[in-house]
Short mmCIF file of C-alpha atoms in Angstrom, two decimals:
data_model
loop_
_atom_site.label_atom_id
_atom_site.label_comp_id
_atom_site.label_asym_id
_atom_site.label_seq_id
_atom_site.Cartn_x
_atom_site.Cartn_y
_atom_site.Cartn_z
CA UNK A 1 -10.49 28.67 7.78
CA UNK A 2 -7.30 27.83 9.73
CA UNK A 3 -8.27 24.16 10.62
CA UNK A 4 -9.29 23.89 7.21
CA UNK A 5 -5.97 25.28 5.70
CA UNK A 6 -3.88 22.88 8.76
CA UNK A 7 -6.29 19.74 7.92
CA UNK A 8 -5.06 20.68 3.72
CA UNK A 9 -1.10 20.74 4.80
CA UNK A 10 -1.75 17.11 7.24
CA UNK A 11 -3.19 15.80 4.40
CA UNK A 12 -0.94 16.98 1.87
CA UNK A 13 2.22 15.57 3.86
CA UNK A 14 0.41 12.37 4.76
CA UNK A 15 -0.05 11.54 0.95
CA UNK A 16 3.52 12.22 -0.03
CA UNK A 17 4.72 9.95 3.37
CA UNK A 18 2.73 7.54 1.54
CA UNK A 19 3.86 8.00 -2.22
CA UNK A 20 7.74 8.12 -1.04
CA UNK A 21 7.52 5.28 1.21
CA UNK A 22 6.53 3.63 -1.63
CA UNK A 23 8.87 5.43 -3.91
CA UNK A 24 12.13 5.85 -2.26
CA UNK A 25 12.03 2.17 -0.96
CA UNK A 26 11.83 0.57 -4.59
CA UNK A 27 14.90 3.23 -5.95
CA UNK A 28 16.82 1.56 -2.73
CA UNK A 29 16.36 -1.76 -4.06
CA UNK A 30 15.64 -1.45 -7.78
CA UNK A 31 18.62 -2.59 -8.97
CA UNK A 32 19.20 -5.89 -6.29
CA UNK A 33 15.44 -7.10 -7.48
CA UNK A 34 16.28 -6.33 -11.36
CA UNK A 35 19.16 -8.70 -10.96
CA UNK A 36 17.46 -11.27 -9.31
CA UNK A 37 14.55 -11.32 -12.64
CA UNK A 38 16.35 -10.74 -15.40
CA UNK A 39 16.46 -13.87 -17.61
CA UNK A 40 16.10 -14.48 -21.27
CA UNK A 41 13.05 -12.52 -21.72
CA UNK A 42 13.51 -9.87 -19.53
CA UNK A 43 17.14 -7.90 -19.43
CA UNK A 44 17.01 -4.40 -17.58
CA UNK A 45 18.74 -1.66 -15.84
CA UNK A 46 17.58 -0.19 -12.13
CA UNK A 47 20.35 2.28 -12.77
CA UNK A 48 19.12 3.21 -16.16
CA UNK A 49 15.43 3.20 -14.78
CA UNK A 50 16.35 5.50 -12.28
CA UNK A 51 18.78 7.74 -14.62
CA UNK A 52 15.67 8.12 -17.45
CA UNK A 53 13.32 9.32 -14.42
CA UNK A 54 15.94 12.21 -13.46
CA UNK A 55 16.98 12.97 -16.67
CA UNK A 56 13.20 13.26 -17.79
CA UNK A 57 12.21 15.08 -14.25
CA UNK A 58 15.04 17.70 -15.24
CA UNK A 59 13.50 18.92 -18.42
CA UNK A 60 9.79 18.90 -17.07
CA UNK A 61 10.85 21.15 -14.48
CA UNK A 62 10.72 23.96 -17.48
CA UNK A 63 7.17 23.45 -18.06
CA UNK A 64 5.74 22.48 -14.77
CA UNK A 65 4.17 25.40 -13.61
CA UNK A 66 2.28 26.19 -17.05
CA UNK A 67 0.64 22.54 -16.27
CA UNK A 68 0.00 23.33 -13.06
CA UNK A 69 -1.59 26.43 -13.57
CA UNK A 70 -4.29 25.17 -16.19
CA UNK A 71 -4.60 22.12 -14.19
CA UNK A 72 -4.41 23.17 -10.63
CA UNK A 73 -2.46 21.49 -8.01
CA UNK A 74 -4.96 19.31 -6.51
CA UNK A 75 -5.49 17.62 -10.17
CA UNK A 76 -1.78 17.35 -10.99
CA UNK A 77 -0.78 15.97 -7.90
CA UNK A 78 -3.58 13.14 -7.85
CA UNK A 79 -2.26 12.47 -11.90
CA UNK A 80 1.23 12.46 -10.78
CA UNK A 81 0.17 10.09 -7.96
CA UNK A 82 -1.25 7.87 -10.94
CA UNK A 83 1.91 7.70 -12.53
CA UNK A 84 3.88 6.94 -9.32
CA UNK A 85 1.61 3.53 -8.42
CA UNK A 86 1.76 2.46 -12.40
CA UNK A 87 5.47 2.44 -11.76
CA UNK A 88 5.63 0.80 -8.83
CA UNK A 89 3.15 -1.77 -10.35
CA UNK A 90 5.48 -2.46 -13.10
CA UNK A 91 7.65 -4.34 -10.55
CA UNK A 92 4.94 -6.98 -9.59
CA UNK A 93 5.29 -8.30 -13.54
CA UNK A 94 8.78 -6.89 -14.79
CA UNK A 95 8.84 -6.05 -18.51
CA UNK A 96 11.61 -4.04 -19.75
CA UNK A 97 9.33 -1.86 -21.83
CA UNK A 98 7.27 -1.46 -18.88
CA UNK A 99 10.21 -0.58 -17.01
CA UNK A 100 11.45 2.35 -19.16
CA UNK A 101 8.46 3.78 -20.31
CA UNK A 102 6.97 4.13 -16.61
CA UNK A 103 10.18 5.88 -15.66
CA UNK A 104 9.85 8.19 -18.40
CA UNK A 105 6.68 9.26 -17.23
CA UNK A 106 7.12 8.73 -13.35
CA UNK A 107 9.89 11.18 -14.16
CA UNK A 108 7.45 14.05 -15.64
CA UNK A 109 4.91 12.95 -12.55
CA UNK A 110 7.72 14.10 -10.50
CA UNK A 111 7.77 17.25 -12.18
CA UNK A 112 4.54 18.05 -11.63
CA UNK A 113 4.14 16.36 -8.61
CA UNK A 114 6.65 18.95 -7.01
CA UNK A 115 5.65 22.15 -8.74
CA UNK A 116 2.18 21.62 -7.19
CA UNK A 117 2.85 20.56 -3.96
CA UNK A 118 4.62 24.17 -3.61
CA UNK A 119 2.05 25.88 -4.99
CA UNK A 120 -0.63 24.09 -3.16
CA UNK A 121 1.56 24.57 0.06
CA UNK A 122 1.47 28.41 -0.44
CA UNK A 123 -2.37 28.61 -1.42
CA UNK A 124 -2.64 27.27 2.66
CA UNK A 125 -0.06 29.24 4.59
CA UNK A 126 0.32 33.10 4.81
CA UNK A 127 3.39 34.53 6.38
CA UNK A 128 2.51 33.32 10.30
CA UNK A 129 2.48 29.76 8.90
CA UNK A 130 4.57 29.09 6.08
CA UNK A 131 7.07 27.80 8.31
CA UNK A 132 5.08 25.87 10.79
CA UNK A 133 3.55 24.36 7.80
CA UNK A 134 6.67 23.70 6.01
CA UNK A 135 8.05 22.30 8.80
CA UNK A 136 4.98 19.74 9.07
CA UNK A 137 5.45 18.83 5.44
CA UNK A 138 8.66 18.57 5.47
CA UNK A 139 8.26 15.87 8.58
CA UNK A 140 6.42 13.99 7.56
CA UNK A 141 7.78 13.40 4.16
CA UNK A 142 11.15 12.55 5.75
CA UNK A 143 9.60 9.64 7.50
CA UNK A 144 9.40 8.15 4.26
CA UNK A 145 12.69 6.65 4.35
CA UNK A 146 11.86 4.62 7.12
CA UNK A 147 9.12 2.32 6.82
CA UNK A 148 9.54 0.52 3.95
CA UNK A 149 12.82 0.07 4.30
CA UNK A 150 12.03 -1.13 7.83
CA UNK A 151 9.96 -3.73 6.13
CA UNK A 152 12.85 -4.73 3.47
CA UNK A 153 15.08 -4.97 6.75
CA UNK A 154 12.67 -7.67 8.25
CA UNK A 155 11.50 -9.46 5.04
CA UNK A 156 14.75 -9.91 3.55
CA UNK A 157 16.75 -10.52 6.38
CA UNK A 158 18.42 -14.16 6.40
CA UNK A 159 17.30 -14.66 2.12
CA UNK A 160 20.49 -15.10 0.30
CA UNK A 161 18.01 -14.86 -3.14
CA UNK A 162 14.91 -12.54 -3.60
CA UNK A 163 12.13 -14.96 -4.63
CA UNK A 164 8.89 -14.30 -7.11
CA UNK A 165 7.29 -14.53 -3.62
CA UNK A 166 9.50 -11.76 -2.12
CA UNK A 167 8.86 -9.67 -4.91
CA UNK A 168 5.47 -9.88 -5.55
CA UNK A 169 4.71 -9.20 -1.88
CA UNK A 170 7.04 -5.99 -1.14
CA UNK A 171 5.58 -4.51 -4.21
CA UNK A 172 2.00 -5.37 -3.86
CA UNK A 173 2.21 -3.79 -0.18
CA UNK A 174 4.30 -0.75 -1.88
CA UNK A 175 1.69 -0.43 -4.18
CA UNK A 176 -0.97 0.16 -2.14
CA UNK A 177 0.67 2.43 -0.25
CA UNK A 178 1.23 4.49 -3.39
CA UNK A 179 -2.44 4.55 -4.52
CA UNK A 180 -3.55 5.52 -0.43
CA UNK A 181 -1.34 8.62 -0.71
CA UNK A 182 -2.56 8.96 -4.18
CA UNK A 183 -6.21 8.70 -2.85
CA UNK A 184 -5.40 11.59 -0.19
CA UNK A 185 -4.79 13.92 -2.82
CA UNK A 186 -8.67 13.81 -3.60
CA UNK A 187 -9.69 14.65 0.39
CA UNK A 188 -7.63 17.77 -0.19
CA UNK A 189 -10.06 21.03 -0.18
CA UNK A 190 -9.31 24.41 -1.90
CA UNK A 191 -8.65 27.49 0.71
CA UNK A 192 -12.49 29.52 1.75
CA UNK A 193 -10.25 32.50 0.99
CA UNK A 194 -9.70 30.99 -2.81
CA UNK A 195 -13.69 30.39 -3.04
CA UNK A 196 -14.81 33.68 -2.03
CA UNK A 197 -12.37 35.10 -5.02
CA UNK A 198 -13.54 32.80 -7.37
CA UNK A 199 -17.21 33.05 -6.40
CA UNK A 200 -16.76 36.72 -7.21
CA UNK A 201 -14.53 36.59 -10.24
CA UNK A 202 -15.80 33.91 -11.95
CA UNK A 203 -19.76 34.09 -10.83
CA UNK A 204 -22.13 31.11 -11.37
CA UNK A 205 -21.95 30.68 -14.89
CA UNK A 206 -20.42 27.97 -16.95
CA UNK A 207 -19.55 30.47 -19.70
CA UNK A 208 -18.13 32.54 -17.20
CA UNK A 209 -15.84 29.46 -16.22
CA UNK A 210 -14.52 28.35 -19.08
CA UNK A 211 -13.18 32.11 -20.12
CA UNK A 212 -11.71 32.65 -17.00
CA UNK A 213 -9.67 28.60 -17.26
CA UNK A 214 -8.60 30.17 -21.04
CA UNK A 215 -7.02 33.45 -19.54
CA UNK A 216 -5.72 31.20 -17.34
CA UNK A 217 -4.20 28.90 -19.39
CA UNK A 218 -2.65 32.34 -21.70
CA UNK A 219 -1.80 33.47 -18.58
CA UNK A 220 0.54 30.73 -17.91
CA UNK A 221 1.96 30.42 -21.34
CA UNK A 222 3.27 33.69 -20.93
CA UNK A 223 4.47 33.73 -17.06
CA UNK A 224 6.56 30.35 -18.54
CA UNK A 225 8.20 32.31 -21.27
CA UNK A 226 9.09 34.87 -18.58
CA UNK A 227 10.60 32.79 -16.40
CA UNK A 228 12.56 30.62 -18.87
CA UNK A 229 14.11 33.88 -20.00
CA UNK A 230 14.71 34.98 -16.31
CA UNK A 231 16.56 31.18 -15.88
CA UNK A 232 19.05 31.56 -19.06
CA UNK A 233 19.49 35.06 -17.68
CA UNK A 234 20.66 33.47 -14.48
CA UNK A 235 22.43 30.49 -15.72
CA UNK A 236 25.31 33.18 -16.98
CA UNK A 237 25.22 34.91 -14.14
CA UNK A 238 28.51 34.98 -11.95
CA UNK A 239 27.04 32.97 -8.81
CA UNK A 240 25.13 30.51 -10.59
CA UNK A 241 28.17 29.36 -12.99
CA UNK A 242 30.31 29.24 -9.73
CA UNK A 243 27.55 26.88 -7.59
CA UNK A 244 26.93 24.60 -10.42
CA UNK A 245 29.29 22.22 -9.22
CA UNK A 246 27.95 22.23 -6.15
CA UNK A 247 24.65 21.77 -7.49
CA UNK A 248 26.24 19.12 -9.72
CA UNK A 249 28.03 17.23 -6.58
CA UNK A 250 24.77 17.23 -4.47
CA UNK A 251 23.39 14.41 -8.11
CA UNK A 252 26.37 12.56 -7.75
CA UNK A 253 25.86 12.07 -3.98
CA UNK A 254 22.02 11.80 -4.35
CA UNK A 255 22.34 8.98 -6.92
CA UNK A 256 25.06 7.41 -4.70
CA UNK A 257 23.15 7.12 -1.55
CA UNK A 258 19.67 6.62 -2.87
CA UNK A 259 20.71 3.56 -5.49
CA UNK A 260 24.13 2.75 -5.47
CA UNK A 261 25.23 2.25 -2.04
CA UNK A 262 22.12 0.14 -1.16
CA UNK A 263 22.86 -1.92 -4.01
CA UNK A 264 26.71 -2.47 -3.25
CA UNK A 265 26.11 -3.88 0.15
CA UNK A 266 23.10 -6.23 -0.93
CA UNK A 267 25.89 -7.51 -3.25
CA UNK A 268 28.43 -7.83 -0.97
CA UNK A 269 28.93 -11.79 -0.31
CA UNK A 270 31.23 -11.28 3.09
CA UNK A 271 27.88 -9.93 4.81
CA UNK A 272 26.32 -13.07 4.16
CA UNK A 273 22.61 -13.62 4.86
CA UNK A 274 22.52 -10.30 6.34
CA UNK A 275 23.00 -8.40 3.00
CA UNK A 276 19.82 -8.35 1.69
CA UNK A 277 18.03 -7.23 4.77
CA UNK A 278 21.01 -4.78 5.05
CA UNK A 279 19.67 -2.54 2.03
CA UNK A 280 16.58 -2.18 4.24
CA UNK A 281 18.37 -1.32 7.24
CA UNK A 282 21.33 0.92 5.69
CA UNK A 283 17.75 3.38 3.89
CA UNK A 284 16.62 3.65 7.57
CA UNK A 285 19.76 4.96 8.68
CA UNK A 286 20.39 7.63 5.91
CA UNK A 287 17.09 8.85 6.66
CA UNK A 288 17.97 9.39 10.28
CA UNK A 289 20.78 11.00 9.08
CA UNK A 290 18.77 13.34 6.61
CA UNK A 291 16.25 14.46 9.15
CA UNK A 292 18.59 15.05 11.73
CA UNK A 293 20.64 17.36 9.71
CA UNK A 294 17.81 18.89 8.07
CA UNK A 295 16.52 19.94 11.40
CA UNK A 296 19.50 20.80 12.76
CA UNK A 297 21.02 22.79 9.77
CA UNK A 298 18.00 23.55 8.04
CA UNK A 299 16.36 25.25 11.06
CA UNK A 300 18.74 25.99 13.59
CA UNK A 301 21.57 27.52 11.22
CA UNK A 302 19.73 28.47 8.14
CA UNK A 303 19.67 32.62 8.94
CA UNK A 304 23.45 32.74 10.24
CA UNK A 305 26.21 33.25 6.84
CA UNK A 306 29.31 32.17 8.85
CA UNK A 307 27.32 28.78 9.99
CA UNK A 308 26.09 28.15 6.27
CA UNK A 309 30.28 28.19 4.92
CA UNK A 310 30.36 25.72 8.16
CA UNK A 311 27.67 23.72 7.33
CA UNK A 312 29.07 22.92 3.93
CA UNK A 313 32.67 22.34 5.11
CA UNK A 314 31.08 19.74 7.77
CA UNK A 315 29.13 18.25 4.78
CA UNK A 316 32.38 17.67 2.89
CA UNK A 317 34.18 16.42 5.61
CA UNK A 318 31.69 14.08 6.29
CA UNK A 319 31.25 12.57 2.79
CA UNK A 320 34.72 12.27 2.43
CA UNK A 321 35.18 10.36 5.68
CA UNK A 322 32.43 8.55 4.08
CA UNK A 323 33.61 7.97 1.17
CA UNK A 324 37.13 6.36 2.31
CA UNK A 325 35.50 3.90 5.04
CA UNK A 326 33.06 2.45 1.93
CA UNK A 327 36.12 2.47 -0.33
CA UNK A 328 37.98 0.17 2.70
CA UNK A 329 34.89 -1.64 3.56
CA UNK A 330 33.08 -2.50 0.54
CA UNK A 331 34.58 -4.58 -2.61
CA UNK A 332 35.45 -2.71 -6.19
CA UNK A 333 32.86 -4.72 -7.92
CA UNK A 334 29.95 -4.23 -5.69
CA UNK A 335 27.87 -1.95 -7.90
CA UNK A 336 28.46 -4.03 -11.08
CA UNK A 337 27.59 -7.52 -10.07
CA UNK A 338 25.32 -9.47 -12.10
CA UNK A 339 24.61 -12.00 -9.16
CA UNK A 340 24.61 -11.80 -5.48
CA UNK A 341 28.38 -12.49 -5.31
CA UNK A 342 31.41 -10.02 -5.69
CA UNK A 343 34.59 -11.08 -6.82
CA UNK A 344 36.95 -8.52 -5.82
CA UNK A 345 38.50 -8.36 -2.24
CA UNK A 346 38.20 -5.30 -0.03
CA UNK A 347 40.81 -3.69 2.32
CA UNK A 348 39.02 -4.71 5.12
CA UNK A 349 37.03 -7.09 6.48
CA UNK A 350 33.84 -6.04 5.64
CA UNK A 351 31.87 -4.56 9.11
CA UNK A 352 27.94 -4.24 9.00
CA UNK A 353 28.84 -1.66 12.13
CA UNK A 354 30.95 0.53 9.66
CA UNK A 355 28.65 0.05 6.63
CA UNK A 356 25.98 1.50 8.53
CA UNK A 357 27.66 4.44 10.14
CA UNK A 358 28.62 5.29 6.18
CA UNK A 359 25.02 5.33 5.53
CA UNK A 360 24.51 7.96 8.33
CA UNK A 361 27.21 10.24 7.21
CA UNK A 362 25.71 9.95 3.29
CA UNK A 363 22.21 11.38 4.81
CA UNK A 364 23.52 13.80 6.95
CA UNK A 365 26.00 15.53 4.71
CA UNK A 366 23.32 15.13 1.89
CA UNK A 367 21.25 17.21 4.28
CA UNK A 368 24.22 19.77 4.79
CA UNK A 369 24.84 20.41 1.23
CA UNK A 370 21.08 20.75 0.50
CA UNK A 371 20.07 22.91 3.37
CA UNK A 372 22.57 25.85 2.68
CA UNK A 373 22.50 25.85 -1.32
CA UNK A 374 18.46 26.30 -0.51
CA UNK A 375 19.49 29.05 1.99
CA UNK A 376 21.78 30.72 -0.36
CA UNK A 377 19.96 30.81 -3.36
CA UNK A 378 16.96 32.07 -1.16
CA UNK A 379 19.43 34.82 -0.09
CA UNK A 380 21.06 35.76 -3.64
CA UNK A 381 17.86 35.41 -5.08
CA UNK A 382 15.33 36.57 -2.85
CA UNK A 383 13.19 38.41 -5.58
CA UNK A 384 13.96 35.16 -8.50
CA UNK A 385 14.03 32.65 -6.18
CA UNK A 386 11.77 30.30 -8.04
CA UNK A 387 14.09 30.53 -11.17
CA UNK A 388 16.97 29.98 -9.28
CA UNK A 389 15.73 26.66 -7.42
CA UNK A 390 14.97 25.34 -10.89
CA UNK A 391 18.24 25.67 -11.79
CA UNK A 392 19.21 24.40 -9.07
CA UNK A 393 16.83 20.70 -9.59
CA UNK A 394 17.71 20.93 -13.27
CA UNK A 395 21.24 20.52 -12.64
CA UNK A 396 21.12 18.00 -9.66
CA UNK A 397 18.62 15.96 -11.77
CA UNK A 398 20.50 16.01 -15.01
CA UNK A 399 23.65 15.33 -12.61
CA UNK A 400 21.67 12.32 -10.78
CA UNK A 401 20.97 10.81 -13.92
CA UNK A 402 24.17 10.74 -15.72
CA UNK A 403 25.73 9.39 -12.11
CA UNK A 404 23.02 6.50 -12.76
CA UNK A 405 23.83 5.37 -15.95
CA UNK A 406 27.54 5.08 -15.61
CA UNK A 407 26.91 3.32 -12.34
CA UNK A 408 26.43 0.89 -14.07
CA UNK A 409 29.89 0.56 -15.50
CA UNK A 410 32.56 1.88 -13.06
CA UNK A 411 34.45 0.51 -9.97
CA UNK A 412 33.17 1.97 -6.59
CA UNK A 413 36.66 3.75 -6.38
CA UNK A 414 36.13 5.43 -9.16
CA UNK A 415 32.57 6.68 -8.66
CA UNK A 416 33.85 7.53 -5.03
CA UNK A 417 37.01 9.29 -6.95
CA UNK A 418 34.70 11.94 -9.32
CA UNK A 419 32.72 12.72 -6.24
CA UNK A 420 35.36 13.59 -4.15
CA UNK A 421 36.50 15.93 -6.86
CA UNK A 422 33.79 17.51 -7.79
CA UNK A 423 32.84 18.09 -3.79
CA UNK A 424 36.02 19.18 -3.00
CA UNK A 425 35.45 21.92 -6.23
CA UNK A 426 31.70 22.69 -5.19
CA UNK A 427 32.58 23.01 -1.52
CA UNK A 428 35.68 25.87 -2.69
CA UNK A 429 32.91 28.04 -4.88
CA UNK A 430 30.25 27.78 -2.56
CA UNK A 431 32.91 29.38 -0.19
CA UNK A 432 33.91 31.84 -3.23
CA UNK A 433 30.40 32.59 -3.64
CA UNK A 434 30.23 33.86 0.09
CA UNK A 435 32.79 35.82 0.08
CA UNK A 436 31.51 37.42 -3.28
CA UNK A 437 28.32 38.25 -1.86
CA UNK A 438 29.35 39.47 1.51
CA UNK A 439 32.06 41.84 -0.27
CA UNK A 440 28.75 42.84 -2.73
CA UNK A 441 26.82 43.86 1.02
CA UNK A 442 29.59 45.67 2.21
CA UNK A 443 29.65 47.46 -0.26
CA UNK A 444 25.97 48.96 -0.14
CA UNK A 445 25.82 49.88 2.98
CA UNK A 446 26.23 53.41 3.48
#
């Protein structure tokens, strides 16, 4: 039963490696190969692409785990799979109704995608290995930012243009990376534990079956209504009004350092024929940065309060150092280009060497900011907590989305501007929020 439930969560983490390699690499570059396509019969956005799939994956979240309960994870994560290789595919032969209709539905995929993967992660651990197995996942998944970006790093270093060629090859290879992790979902095997109870509930009988998938099915209707009523009962609560902008701040940065930032140094003309292979190189490097903070803060300093208000004023710091370096380094224009050369000067000479040590600091206060608003939810909410963390992916994804679509049209310094706003206001309530709840403990103890 235990190598069975161990060989489930390998599995499980080895398909999503897969699916995000594939994934994460072509949000990194969406917008540089968009540019290089668009002509008179095909005009499209990689910032609107990606803003539709997080603005879409917001509102699934709110009927997720109905689907997932009538369908059960193991079917909904091989559909979501689906979904994720048809829009990778679209890339191979761009169409701008291709484009925006696969991110529509890449972005309920995700939805589902998600809910199940937590469900199915639960169905395999009990509470000796919910962390070990988490922590397994949680690798592996994180590895995703490496390898195809390694390969964008290689491919495109030295090309001043992205060719049909180019293209056609980066996506075909992303593609079937997609549909391998998509294909793992299939090798997955439901828990013994799971098939004794349903052996006895649901007996050998077709009949049987199908009344047992229909109280199901009622069953989740009604555990959705609950917990949409327990989320707008929390979303006026006290502690959730005062971490929304932290919430908010963590989709500003995500869209920032997942499409934006890539994008702005592919376009910047003083790095030359380095640029391109630069978008490659800069996604390895935030990844470092995310899974060495997310080890180190997620693990390490996730049960101590006075480390989590630490955490989050390190993250801050971080970002905002960040920020200013990319504001000296990079040129105004660089997210708005419609070729591969910018027209505004920047303060500095731009430095490859400080470009990349930006893209660390991105990932690793992305990873402090995410880390501790998981651990305090989980601590505020210990008996709501799944309400709670989808409020807290509703409003980063509705956040992410909006930051993509007016990418689009504002100056780095002023996308660089709102977010150091808005962090500076999400890092002073998550700090009021603290101080709240450790007054509220204080308080009941006897």
């Amino acid at each position: 039963m235990a190598d069975l439930r161990v060989f489930n969560v390998v599995i499980l983490g080895i398909g999503f490696l897969l699916i995000f390699t594939a994934f994460t690499t072509c949000g990194n570059i969406e917008q540089t190969v968009i540019k290089s396509v668009e002509n008179r019969t095909f005009i499209g956005s990689g910032y609107h692409s990606l803003g539709i799939i997080y603005g879409v994956f917001s509102v699934s979240n709110l009927f997720a785990p109905t689907v997932v309960t009538v369908l059960g994870p193991q079917v909904t994560m091989f559909l979501s799979g689906v979904l994720y290789s048809g829009y990778i595919a679209v890339f191979i032969l761009p169409a701008a109704w291709s484009l925006y209709l696969t991110s529509v539905l890449i972005g309920v995929g995700a939805a589902m995608l998600w809910t199940a993967q937590g469900h199915f992660l639960v169905q395999n651990s009990d509470a000796d290995t919910i962390n070990r197995n988490t922590g397994v996942f949680w690798g592996l998944l994180q590895c995703s930012m490496l390898f195809g970006n390694l390969y964008i790093y290689f491919d495109w270093n030295g090309i001043t243009e992205i060719t049909e060629g180019n293209r056609k090859s980066l996506f075909i290879a992303l593609l079937v990376l997609s549909v391998l992790g998509t294909l793992c979902f299939l090798v997955l095997r439901r828990p013994p534990v799971q098939e004794d109870i349903l052996s006895e509930e649901e007996g050998q009988s077709l009949l049987s079956a199908r009344v047992i998938y229909k109280q199901r099915a009622v069953s989740a209707v009604r555990e959705a209504r609950s917990d949409l009523g327990t989320m707008l009962r929390l979303l006026r609560s006290r502690t959730i009004l005062l971490l929304s902008s932290c919430m908010a701040y963590s989709g500003l940065e995500l869209s920032f350092y997942s499409g934006v930032y890539g994008t702005c140094l592919g376009a910047t003309a003083h790095f030359g024929d380095a640029a391109k292979g630069l978008i490659g190189l800069s996604g390895i490097v935030v990844g470092v940065g995310e899974i060495l903070g997310g080890g180190l803060f997620g693990l390490v300093c996730r049960n101590s309060r006075l480390r989590r208000t630490s955490v989050v004023f390190l993250g801050m710091v971080v970002h905002f150092v960040a920020f200013y370096l990319i504001f000296l380094n990079i040129p105004d224009d660089a997210p708005l280009v419609t070729s591969s050369v910018t027209q505004h000067e920047p303060y500095l000479l731009p430095s490859i060497s400080i470009a990349l040590l930006c893209s660390f600091l991105l990932g690793l206060g992305d990873s402090c900011f995410n880390t501790q608003l998981y651990s305090i939810l989980g601590c505020v909410y210990g008996e709501e907590s799944a309400p709670a963390f989808t409020i807290f992916k509703f409003i980063q994804s509705i956040c992410a989305a909006l930051a993509f679509f007016y990418s689009g049209y504002l100056l780095l310094s002023w996308q660089l501007l709102l977010m150091v706003l808005l962090g500076f206001v999400g890092t002073l309530c998550f700090f009021l929020v603290e101080k709240i709840q450790n007054l509220t403990e204080a308080l009941e103890q006897p």
